[in-house]
Short mmCIF file of C-alpha atoms in Angstrom, two decimals:
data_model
loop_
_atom_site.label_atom_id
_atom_site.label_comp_id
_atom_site.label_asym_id
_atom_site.label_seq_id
_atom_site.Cartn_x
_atom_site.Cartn_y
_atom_site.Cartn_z
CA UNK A 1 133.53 118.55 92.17
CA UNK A 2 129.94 117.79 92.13
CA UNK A 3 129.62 115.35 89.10
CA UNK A 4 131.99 113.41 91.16
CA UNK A 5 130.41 113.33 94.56
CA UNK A 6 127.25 112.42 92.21
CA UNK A 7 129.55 109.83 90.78
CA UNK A 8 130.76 107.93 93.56
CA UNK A 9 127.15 108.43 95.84
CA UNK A 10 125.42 106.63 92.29
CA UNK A 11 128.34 104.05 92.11
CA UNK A 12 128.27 103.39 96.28
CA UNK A 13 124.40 102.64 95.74
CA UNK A 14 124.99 100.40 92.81
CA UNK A 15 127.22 98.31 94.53
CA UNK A 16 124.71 97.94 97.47
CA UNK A 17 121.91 97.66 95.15
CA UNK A 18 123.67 94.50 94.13
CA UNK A 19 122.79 95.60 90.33
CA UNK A 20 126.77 95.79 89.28
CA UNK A 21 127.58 95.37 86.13
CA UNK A 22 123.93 94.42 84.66
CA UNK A 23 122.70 97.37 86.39
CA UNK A 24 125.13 99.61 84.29
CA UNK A 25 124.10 98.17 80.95
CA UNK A 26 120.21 98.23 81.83
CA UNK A 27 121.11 102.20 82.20
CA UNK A 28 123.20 102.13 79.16
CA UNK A 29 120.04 100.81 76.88
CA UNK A 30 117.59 102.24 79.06
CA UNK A 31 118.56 105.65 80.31
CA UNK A 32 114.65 106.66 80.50
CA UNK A 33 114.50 105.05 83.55
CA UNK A 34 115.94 106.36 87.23
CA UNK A 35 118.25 103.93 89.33
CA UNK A 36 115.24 103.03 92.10
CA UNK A 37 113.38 102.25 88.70
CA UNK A 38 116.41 100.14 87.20
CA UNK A 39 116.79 98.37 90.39
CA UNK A 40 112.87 97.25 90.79
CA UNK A 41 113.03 95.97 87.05
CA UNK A 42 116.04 93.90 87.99
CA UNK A 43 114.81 92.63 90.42
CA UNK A 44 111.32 91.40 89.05
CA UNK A 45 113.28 89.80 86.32
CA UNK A 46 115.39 88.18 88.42
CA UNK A 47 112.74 86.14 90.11
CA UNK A 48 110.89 85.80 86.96
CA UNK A 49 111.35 82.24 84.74
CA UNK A 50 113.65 81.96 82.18
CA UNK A 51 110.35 81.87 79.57
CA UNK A 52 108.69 85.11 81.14
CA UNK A 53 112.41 86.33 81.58
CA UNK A 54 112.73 86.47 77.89
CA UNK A 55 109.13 88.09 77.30
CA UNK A 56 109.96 90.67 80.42
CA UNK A 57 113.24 92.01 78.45
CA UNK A 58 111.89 91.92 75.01
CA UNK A 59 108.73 94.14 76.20
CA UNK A 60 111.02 95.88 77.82
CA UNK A 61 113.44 96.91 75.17
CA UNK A 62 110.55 98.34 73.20
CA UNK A 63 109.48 100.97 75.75
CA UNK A 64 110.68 104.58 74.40
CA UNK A 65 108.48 106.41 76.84
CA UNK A 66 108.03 106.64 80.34
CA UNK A 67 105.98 108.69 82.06
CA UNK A 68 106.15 109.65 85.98
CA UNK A 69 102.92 111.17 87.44
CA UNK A 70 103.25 114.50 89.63
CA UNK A 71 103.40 112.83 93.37
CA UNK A 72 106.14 110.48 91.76
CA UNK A 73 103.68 107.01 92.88
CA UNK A 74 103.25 105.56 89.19
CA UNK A 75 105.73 104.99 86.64
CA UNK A 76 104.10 104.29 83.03
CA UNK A 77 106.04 102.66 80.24
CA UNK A 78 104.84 103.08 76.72
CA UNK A 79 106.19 102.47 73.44
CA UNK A 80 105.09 105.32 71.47
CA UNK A 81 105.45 104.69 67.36
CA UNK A 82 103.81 107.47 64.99
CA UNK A 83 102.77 109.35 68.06
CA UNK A 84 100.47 106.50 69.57
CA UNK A 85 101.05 103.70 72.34
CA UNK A 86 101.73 100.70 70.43
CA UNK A 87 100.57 97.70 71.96
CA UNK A 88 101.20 94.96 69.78
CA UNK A 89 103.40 93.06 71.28
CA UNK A 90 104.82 89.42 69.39
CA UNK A 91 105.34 88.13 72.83
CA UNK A 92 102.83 88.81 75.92
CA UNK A 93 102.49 87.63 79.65
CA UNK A 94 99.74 84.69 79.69
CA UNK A 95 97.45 86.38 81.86
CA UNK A 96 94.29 85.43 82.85
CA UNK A 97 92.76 88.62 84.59
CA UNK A 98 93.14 92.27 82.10
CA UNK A 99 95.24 94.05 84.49
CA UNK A 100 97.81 91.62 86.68
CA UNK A 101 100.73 92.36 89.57
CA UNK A 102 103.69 90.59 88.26
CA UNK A 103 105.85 91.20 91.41
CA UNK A 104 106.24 93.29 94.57
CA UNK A 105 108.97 94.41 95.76
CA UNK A 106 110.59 96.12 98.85
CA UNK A 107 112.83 99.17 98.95
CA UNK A 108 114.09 99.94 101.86
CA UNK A 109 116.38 103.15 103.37
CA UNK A 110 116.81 104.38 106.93
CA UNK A 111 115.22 102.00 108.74
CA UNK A 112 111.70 102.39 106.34
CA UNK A 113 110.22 100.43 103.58
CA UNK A 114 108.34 101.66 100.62
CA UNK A 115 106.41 98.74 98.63
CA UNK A 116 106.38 98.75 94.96
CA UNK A 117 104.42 96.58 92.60
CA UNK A 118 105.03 95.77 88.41
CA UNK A 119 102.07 95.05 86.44
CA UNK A 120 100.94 93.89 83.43
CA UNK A 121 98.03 95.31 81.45
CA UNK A 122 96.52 92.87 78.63
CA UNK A 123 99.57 90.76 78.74
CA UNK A 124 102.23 93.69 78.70
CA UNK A 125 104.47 95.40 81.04
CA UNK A 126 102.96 98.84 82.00
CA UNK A 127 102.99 100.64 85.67
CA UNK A 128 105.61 100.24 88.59
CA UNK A 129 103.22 101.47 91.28
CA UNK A 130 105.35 103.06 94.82
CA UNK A 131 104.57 103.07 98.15
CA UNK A 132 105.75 106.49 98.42
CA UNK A 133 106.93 109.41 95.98
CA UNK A 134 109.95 108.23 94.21
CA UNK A 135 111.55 111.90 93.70
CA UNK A 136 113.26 111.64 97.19
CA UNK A 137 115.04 108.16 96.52
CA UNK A 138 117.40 110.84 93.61
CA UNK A 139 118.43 112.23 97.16
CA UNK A 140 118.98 109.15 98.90
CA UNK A 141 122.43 107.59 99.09
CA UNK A 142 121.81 104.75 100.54
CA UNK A 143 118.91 102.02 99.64
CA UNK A 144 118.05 98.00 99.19
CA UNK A 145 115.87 96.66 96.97
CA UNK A 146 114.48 93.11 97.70
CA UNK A 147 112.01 90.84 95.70
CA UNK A 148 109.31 90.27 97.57
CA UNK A 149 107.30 87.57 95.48
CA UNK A 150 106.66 86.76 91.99
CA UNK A 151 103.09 86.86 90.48
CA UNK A 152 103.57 84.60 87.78
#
């Protein structure tokens, strides 16, 4: 009885989300991440170009690690081989500056909204950075994402 009230409160949100059926496969090949964390990423890419589109799901598809810290405001995403990050990416984000926002975007639920920005460190996707701790969005029925702007 409770997988399926779990069920149909994930599905209602996906459907709000507007993440459908790419939403589903992103958590099919990426089941590291939560849904609030699914939905930012989809939306980021989404308002990215089809050139840093490509470089945005390749880095992606590499990260095997992700790592939340304790207040849930910072989401890290490594790719760990032989028990180091590996950061030698084929394809990279032209960035001038070391450390650059790629997008911010808005989340919003019960009449508040949370910011949340992507960056890129050195040319590769690495933090989703929250307004707020992220742990009560696994509680929340109910929320919007929306693309804010686009960095790049």
């Amino acid at each position: 009885m409770r997988q399926q009230i779990l069920h149909n409160a994930v599905a209602s949100c996906e459907a709000k989300m507007n993440v459908g059926i790419f939403g589903k496969l992103w958590r099919r090949i990426f089941p590291i991440f939560t849904r609030l964390e699914i939905a930012v990423l989809t939306a980021t890419e989404k308002g990215l170009s089809p050139d840093f589109r490509q470089t945005f799901k390749a880095q992606l598809q590499q990260v095997n690690r992700v790592r939340r810290d304790p207040d849930g405001l910072e989401t890290l995403l490594y790719c760990i081989k032989k028990g180091r990050p590996f950061r030698e990416f084929s394809e990279r984000f032209p960035l001038s500056p070391r450390e650059l926002k790629l997008s911010d975007v808005e989340v919003r639920y019960f009449g508040r909204t949370v910011p949340v920005a992507v960056w890129a460190v050195d040319g590769v996707l690495f933090r989703l950075e929250f307004g707020e701790a992220i742990k009560k969005f696994d509680i929340v029925p109910d929320y919007e994402i929306e693309l804010l702007q686009v960095h790049l």
